[in-house]
Coordinates of C-alpha atoms in Angstrom, one line a residue:
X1 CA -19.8 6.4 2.7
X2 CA -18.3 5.2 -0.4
X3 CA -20.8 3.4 -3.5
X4 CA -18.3 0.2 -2.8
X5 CA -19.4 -0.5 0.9
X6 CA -22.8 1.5 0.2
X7 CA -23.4 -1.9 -1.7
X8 CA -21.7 -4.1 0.8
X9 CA -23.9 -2.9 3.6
X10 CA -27.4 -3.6 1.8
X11 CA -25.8 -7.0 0.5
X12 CA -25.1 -8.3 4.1
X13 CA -28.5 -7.4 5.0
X14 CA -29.8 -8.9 2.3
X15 CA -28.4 -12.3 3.3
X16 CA -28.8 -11.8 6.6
X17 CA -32.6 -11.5 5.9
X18 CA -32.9 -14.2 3.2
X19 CA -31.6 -16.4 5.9
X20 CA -33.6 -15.3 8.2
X21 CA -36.8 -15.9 6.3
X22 CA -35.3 -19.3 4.9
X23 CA -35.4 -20.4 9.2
X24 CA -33.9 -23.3 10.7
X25 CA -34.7 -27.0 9.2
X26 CA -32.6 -29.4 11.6
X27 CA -35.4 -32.0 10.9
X28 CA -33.6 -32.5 7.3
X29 CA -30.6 -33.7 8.3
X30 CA -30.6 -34.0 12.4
X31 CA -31.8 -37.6 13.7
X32 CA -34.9 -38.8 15.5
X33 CA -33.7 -38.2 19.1
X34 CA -33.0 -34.6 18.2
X35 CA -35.8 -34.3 16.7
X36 CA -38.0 -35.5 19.4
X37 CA -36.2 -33.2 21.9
X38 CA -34.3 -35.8 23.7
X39 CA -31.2 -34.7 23.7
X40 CA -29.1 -31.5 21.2
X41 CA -26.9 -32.6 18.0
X42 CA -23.4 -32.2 19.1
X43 CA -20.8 -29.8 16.8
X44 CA -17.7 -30.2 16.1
X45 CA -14.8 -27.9 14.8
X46 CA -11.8 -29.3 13.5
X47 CA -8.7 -28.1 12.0
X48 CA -6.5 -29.8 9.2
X49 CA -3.4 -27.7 7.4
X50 CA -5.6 -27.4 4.5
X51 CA -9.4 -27.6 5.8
X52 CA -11.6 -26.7 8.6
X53 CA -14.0 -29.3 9.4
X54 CA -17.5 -27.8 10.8
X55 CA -20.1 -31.5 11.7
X56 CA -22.8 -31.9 13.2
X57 CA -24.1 -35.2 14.5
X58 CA -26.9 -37.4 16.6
X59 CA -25.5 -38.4 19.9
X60 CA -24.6 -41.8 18.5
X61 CA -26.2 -44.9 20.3
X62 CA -25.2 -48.7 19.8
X63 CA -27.3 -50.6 16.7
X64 CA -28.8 -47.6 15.7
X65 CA -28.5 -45.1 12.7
X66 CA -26.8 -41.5 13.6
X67 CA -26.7 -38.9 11.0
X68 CA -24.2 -36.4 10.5
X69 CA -23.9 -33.2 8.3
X70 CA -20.1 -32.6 7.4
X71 CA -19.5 -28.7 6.3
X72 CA -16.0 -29.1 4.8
X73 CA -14.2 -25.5 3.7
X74 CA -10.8 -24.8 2.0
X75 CA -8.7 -23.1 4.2
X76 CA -6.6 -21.6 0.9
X77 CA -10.0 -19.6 -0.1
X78 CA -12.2 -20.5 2.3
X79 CA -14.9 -21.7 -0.1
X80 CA -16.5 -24.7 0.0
X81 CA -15.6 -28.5 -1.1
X82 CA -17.3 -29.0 -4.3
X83 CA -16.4 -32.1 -5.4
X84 CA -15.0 -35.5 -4.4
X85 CA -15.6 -38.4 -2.2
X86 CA -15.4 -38.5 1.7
X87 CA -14.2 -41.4 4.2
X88 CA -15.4 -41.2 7.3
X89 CA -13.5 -43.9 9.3
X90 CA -14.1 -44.9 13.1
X91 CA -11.4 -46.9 15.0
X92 CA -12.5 -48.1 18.7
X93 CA -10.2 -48.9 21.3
X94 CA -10.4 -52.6 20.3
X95 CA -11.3 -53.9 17.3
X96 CA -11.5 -53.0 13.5
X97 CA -12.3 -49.9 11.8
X98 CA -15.5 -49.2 10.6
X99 CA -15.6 -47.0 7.5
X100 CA -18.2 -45.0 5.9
X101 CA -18.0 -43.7 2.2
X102 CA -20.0 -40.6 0.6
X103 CA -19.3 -40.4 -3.2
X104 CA -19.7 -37.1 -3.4
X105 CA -21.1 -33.8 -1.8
X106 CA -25.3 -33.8 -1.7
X107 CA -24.7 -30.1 -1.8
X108 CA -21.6 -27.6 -2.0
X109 CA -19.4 -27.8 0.8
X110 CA -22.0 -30.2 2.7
X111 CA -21.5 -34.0 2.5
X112 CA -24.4 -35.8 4.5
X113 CA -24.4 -39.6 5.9
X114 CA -26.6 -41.4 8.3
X115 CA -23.9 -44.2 10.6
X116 CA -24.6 -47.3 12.4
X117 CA -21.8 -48.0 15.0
X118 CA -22.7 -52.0 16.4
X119 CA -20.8 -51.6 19.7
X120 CA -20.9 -48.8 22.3
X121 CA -17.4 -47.2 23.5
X122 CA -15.6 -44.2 22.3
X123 CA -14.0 -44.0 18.6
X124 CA -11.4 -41.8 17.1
X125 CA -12.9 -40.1 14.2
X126 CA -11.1 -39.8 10.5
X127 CA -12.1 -38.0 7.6
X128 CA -10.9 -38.9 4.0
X129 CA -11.4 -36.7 1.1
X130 CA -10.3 -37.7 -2.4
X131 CA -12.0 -34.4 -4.2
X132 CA -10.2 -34.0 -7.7
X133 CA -7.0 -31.4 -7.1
X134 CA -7.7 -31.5 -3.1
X135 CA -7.1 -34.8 -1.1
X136 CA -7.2 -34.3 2.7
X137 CA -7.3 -35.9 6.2
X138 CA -8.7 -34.5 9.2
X139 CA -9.0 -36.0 12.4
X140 CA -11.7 -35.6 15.2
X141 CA -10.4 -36.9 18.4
X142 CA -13.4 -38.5 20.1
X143 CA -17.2 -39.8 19.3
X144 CA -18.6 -41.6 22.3
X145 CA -21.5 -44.3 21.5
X146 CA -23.7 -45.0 24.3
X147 CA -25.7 -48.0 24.7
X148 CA -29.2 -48.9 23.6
X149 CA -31.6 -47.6 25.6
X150 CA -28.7 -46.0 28.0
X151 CA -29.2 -42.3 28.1
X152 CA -27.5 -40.6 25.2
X153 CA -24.6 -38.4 25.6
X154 CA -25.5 -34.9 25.8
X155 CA -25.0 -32.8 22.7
X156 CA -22.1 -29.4 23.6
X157 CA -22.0 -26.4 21.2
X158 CA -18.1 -27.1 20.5
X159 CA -17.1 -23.7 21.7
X160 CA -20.5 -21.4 20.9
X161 CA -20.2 -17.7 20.3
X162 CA -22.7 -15.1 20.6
X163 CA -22.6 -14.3 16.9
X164 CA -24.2 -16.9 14.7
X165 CA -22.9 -16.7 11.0
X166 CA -23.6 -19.6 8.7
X167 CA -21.2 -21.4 6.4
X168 CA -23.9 -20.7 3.6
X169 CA -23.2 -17.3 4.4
X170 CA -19.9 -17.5 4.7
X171 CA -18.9 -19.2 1.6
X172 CA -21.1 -16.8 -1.0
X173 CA -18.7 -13.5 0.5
X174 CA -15.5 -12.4 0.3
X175 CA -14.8 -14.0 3.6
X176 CA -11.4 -15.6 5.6
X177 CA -10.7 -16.6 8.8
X178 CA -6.9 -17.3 9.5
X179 CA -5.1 -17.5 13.2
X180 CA -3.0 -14.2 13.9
X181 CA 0.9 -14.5 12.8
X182 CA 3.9 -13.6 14.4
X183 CA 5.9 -11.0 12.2
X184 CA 8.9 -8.6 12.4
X185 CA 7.1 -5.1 12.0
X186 CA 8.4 -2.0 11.7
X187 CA 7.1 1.5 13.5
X188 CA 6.1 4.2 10.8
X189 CA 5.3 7.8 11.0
X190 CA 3.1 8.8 8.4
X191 CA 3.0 12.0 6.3
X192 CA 2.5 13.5 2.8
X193 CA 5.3 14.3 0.3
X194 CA 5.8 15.8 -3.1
X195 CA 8.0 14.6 -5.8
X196 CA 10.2 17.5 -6.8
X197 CA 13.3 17.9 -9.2
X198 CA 16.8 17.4 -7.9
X199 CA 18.1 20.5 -7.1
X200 CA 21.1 20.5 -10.3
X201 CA 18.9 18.6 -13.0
X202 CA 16.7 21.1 -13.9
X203 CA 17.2 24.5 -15.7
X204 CA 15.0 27.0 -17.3
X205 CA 16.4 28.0 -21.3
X206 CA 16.6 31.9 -21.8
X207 CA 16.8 34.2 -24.8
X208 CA 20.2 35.5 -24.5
X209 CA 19.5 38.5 -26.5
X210 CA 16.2 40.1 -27.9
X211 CA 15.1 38.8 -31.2
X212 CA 12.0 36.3 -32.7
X213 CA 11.6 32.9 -32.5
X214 CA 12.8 31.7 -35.7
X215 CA 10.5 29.6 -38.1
X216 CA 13.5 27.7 -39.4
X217 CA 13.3 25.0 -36.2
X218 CA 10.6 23.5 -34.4
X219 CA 10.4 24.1 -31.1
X220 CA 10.5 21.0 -28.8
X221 CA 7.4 19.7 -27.6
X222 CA 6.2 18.9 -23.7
X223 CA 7.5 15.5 -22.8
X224 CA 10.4 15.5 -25.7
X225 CA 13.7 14.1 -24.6
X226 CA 16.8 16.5 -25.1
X227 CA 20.4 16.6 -24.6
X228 CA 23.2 18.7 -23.0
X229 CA 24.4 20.9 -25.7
X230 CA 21.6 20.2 -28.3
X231 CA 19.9 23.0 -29.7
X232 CA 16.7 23.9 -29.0
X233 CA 15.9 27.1 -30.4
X234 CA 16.7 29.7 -32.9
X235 CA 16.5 33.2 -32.8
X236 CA 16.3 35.4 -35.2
X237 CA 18.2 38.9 -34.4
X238 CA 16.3 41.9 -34.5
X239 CA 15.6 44.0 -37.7
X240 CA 18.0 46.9 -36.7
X241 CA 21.9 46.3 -37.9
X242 CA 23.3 46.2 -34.2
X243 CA 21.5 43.1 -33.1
X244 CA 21.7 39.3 -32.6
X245 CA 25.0 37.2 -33.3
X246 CA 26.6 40.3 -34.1
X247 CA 25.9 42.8 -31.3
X248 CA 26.7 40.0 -28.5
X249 CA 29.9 39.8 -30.2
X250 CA 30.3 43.4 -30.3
X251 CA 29.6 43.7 -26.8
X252 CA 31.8 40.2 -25.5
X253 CA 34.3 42.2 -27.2
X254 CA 34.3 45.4 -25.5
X255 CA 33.8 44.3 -22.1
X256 CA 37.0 42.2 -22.8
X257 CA 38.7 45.4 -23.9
X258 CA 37.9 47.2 -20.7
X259 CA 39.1 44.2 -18.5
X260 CA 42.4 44.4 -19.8
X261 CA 42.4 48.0 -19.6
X262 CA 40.9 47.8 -16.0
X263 CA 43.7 45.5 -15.4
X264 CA 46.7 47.3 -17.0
X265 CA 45.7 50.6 -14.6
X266 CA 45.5 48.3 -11.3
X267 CA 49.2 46.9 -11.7
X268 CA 50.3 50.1 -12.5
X269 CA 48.4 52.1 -10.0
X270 CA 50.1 49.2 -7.3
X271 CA 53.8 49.6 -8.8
X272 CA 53.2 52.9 -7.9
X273 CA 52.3 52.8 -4.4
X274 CA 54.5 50.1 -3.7
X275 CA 57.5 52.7 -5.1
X276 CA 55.5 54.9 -2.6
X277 CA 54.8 57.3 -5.4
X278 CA 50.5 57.0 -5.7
X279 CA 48.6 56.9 -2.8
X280 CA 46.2 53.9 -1.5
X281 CA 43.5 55.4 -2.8
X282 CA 44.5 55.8 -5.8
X283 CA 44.5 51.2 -5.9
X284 CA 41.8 50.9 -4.5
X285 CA 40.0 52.8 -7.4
X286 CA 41.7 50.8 -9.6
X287 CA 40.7 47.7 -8.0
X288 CA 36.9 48.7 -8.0
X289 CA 36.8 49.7 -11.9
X290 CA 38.5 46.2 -12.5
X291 CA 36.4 44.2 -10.3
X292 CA 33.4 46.2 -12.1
X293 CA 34.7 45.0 -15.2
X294 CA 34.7 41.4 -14.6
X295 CA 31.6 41.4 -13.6
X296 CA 30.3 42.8 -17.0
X297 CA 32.2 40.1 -18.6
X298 CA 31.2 37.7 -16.7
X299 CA 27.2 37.0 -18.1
X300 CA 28.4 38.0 -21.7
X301 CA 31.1 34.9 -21.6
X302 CA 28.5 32.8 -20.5
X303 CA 26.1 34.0 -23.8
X304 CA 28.8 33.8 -26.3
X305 CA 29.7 30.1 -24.8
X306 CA 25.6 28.9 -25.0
X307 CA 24.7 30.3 -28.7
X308 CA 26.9 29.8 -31.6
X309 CA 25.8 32.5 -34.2
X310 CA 25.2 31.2 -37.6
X311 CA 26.1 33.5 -41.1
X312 CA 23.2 35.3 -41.2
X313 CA 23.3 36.2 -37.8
X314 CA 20.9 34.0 -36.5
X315 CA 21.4 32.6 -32.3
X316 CA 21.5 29.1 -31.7
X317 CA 20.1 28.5 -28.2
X318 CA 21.5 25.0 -26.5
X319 CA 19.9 23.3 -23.8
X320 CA 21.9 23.7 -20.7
X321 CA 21.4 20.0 -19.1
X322 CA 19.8 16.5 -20.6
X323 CA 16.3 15.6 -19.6
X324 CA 12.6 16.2 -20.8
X325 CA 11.3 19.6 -21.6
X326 CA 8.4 20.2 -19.0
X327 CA 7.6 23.7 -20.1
X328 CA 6.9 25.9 -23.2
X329 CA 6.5 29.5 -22.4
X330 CA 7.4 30.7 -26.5
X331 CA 6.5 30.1 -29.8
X332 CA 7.5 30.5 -33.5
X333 CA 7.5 33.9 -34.7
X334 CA 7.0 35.3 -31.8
X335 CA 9.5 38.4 -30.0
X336 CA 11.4 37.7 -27.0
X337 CA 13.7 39.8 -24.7
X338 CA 17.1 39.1 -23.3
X339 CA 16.6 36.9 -20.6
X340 CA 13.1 36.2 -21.5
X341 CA 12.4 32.1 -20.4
X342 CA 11.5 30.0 -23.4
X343 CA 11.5 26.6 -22.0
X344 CA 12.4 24.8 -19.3
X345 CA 13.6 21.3 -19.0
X346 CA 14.0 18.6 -16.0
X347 CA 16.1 15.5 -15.7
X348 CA 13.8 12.8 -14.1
X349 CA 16.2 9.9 -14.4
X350 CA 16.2 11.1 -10.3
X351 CA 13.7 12.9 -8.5
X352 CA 13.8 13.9 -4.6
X353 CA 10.7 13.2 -2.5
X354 CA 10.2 16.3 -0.1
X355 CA 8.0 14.9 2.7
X356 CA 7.0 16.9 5.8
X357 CA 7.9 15.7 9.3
X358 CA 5.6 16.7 11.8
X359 CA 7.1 18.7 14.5
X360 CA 5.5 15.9 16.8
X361 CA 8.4 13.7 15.2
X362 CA 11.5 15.5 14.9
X363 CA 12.9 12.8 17.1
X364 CA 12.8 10.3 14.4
X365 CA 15.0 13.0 12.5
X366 CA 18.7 12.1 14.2
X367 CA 17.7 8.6 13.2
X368 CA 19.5 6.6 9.9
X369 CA 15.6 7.7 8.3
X370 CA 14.7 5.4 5.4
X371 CA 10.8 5.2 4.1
X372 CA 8.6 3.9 1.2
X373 CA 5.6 5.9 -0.1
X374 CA 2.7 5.4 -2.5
X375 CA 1.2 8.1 -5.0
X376 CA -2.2 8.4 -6.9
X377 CA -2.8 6.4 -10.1
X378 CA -0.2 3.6 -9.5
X379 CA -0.4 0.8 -7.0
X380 CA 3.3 0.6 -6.8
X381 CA 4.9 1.0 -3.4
X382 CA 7.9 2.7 -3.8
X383 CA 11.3 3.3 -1.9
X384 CA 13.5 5.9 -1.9
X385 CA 17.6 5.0 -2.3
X386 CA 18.9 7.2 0.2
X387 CA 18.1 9.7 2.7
X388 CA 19.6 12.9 1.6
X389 CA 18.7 16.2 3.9
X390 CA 16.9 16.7 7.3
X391 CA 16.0 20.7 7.2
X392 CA 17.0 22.9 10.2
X393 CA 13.7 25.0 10.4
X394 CA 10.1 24.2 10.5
X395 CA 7.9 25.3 7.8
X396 CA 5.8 28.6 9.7
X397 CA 2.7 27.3 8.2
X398 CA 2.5 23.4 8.6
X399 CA 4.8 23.1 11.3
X400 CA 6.6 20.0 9.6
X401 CA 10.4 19.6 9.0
X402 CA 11.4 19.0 5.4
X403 CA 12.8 15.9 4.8
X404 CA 14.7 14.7 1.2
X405 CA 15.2 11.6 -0.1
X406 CA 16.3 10.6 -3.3
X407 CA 14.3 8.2 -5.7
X408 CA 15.4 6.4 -9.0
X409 CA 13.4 7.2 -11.8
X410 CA 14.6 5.5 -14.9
X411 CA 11.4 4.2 -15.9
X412 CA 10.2 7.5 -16.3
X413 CA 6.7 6.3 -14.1
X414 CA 7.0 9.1 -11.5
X415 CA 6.5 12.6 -12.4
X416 CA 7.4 15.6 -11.0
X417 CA 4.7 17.6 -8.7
X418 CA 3.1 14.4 -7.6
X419 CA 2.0 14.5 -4.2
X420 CA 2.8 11.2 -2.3
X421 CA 1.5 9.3 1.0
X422 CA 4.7 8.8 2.6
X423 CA 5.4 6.2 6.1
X424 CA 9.0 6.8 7.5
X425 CA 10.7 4.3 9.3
X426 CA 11.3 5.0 12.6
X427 CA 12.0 2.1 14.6
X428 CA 11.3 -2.1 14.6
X429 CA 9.1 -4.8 16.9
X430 CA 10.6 -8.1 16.8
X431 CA 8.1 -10.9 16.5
X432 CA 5.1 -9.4 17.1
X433 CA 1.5 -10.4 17.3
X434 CA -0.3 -9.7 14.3
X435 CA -3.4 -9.7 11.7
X436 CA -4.3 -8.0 8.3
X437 CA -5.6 -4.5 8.8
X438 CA -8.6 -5.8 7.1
X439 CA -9.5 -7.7 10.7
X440 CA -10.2 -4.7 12.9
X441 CA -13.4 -3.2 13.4
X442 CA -13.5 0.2 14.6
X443 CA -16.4 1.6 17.1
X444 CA -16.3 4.5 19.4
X445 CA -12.4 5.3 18.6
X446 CA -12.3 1.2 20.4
X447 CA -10.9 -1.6 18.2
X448 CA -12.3 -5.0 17.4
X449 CA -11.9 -8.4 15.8
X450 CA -14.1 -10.9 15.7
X451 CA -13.0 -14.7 16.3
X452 CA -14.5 -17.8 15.6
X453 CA -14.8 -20.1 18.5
X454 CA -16.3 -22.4 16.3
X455 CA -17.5 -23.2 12.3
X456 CA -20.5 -21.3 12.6
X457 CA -20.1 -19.2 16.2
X458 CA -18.2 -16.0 16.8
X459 CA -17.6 -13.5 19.4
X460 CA -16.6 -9.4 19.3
X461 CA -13.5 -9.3 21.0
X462 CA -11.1 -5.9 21.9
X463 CA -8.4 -5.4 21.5
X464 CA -5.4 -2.9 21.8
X465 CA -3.2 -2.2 18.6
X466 CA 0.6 -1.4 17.8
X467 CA 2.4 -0.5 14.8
X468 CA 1.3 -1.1 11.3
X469 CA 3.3 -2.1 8.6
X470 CA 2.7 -3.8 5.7
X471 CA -0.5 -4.1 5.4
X472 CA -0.8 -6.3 9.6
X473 CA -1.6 -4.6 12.5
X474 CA 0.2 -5.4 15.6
X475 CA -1.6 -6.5 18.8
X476 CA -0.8 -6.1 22.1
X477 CA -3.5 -7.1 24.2
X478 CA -6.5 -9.0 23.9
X479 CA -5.9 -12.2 21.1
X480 CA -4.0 -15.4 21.7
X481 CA -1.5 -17.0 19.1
X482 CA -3.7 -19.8 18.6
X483 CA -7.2 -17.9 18.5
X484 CA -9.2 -17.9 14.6
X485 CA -9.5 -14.3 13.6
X486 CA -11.9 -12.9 11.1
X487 CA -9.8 -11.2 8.8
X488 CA -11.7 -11.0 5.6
X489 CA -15.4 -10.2 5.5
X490 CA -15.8 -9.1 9.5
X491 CA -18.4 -6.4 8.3
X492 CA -20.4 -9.2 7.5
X493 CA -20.5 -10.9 10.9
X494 CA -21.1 -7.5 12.2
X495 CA -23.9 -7.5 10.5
X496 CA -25.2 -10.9 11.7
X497 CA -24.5 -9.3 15.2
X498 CA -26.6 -6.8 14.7
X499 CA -29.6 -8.8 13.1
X500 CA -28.9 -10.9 16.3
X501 CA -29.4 -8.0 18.9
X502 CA -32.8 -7.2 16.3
X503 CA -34.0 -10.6 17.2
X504 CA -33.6 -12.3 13.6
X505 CA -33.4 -16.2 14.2
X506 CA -30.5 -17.1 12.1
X507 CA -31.5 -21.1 11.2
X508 CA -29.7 -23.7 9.5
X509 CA -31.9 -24.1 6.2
X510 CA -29.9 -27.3 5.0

């Protein structure tokens, strides 16, 4: 376990034990029939599109005072209302609305007022707020006042769960509850990847003929930018007359010599068999010593076009392609031999992205593939512009396909070697049912969410998951549309669940 939810854990226990010592207080704030034990506060949970209402109230009765504690939260954060006046206005059936006013919160998130409804009936229930930045209206549907000395009605639980979890608790967490969405998601198969050169972009700079280093120009360093044709090195030809500048010459020029002389004897050797004079043979030979030839031509032409000999015999060595030099295998002064590496350099304006199919998936592969991966140290997502390869063979070892894509680089942020966490598209489900990732609970390879039936009551609910993409989960059994999920801060109710099942009493302590 990580030190991050290491300290989460012992922090929900923590609050889960200082409210567990700070026990339940109703007396503070619930009314005189409650607290004689005539009849249970009744809770309400209501919804606006910017707050959720959690009150608790005396079963009103006719002429005499009722109190009620309002927990009001921001939906947007879900912290609590700190500041501001609240309205509470109750229209009967008949007559004129009676309003109550509370200047501001007696604590935060918790407004307190004690009402005195003259006539008995039912009234519809309003809630103003005119907090500074957040003005609001929420509206409760029914309050039934009895008459005086009729029995009260009975308090209800507004929906109870199993899991008590306070708002005081609630609103001092990283905590959010929000109703599941419907979203477009697609179906992913997820793998690792590398970052590799393009195949054409990256070359590896060779002595062309033995000789030092020379002193006279500084090698380029790691990370220096370089262009086609620029030089990069200088080498010094060896201290004995025939080398350098002057021996690749000698040698460019002798191999050209024996090409045309290779070439004189085949069209000769081929006149004569055509006038049926030489035999076959004899142009065949001829066509092997000239084909030999070539081939000794062929590396020197390619020498004498990449290093351009100075007067004092000295090889200038030019860089074969434009990009950044990755590599330094030489230094100045030192000896190197023909053909001996002395830098390498890779264009990183593109890069491929090798991932590995498992062989689970090679399905996917005769798809139109596209995919967006992630690598260590940037929080970047990233996406590729273009599938370009799906390989033939499975790799022995991992038993994955290789699959290429190509990814602009122009920033320069992605280096080569990087190893990647790469999802591949594979398919799409249209308007599914969905939460954050952060809203499943995982226990016994079984997933869970929790939702809240009411302000301060949840329950542990399974259910069975889909695709993930973008950070939501799809689900396809076990939540309704219009259900409250727990999708920040659900370790913390499992903790409550568990103190619960300890037999902690988890009081109001208003």
């Amino acid at each position: 376990m990580s030190i991050y939810k290491t300290a989460m854990k012992y922090m929900g226990i923590l609050l889960v034990l200082l409210f567990t010592l700070s026990g339940c207080n109703h007396k503070e704030h619930a009314p005189a029939a409650a607290a004689g034990g005539e009849a249970e506060p009744i809770k309400v949970t209501a919804y606006s599109a910017k707050s959720e209402l959690f009150m608790e109230y005396d079963p009103p009765v006719a002429g005499e005072k009722a109190g009620f504690l309002i927990h009001l939260t921001r939906l947007a954060d879900f912290k609590p209302v700190t500041e501001g006046g609240l309205k509470m206005v109750f229209t009967p059936s008949a007559g004129e609305p009676v309003i109550f006013t509370m200047p501001a919160p007696t604590r935060a998130g918790i407004y307190k007022a004690e009402a005195t409804l003259a006539n008995p009936g039912n009234y519809s229930l309003k809630l103003i707020t005119d907090g500074k930045g957040f003005a609001d209206e929420i509206t409760v549907s029914e309050v039934q006042v009895s008459n005086k000395g009729a029995k009260p009605a009975e308090g209800h639980a507004g929906g109870e769960g199993a899991i008590a979890y306070l708002k005081e608790q609630q609103w001092v967490v990283d905590f959010m509850v929000t109703q599941p969405v419907k979203k477009d998601l697609g179906s992913f198969v997820t793998t690792t990847g590398e970052l590799v050169p393009v195949s054409n972009a990256e070359a590896t700079v060779a002595a062309p003929l033995a000789g030092t280093i020379s002193t006279v120009k500084q090698l380029p360093f790691i990370g220096k930018k370089v262009a086609k044709g620029e030089v990069v090195a200088m080498i010094d030809p060896p201290i004995r007359p025939d080398g350098g500048i002057g021996q690749l010459g000698a040698a460019y020029a002798e191999a050209k010599n024996r090409v045309a002389l290779a070439q004189k004897e085949y069209d000769r050797a081929k006149r004569l068999h055509d006038a049926k004079i030489a035999p076959l043979k004899r142009v065949e030979e001829a066509e092997l010593a000239l084909s030999s030839a070539k081939s000794a031509l062929e590396p020197l032409e390619k020498s004498m076009g990449s290093v351009k000999g100075e007067g004092s015999g000295r090889i200038a060595v030019r860089a074969p392609v434009s990009g950044t030099v990755v590599e330094v295998t030489a230094g100045a002064g030192k000896g190197v031999e023909a053909g001996q590496p002395i830098l390498r350099i890779v264009n990183t304006g593109t890069l491929w992205l090798k991932a590995n199919l498992p062989a689970t998936e090679i399905a996917t592969a005769g798809k139109s593939l596209n995919a967006t991966f992630t690598v260590a140290g940037l929080t970047d997502e990233f996406k590729p512009s273009r599938l370009v390869s799906v390989g033939d063979m499975l790799d022995p070892q991992t038993r994955t396909l290789p699959v290429l894509f190509e990814v602009p680089n122009k920033s320069g942020r992605l280096k080569v070697g990087l190893f990647a966490n790469v999802a591949i598209r594979t398919g799409s489900v249209a308007g599914a049912l969905a939460v954050p990732k952060d809203a499943l609970i995982e226990d016994e390879a079984r997933w869970f969410v929790f939702i809240q039936p009411s302000g301060e009551a949840f329950d542990r609910r399974e259910v069975k998951v889909g695709v993930e993409d973008g950070g939501f989960v799809q689900i396809t059994s076990g939540l309704k549309g219009d259900e409250r999920v727990v999708t920040r801060g659900a370790y913390y109710v499992k903790q409550a669940e568990s103190a619960a099942k300890g037999g902690a009493d988890q009081g109001h302590a208003h």
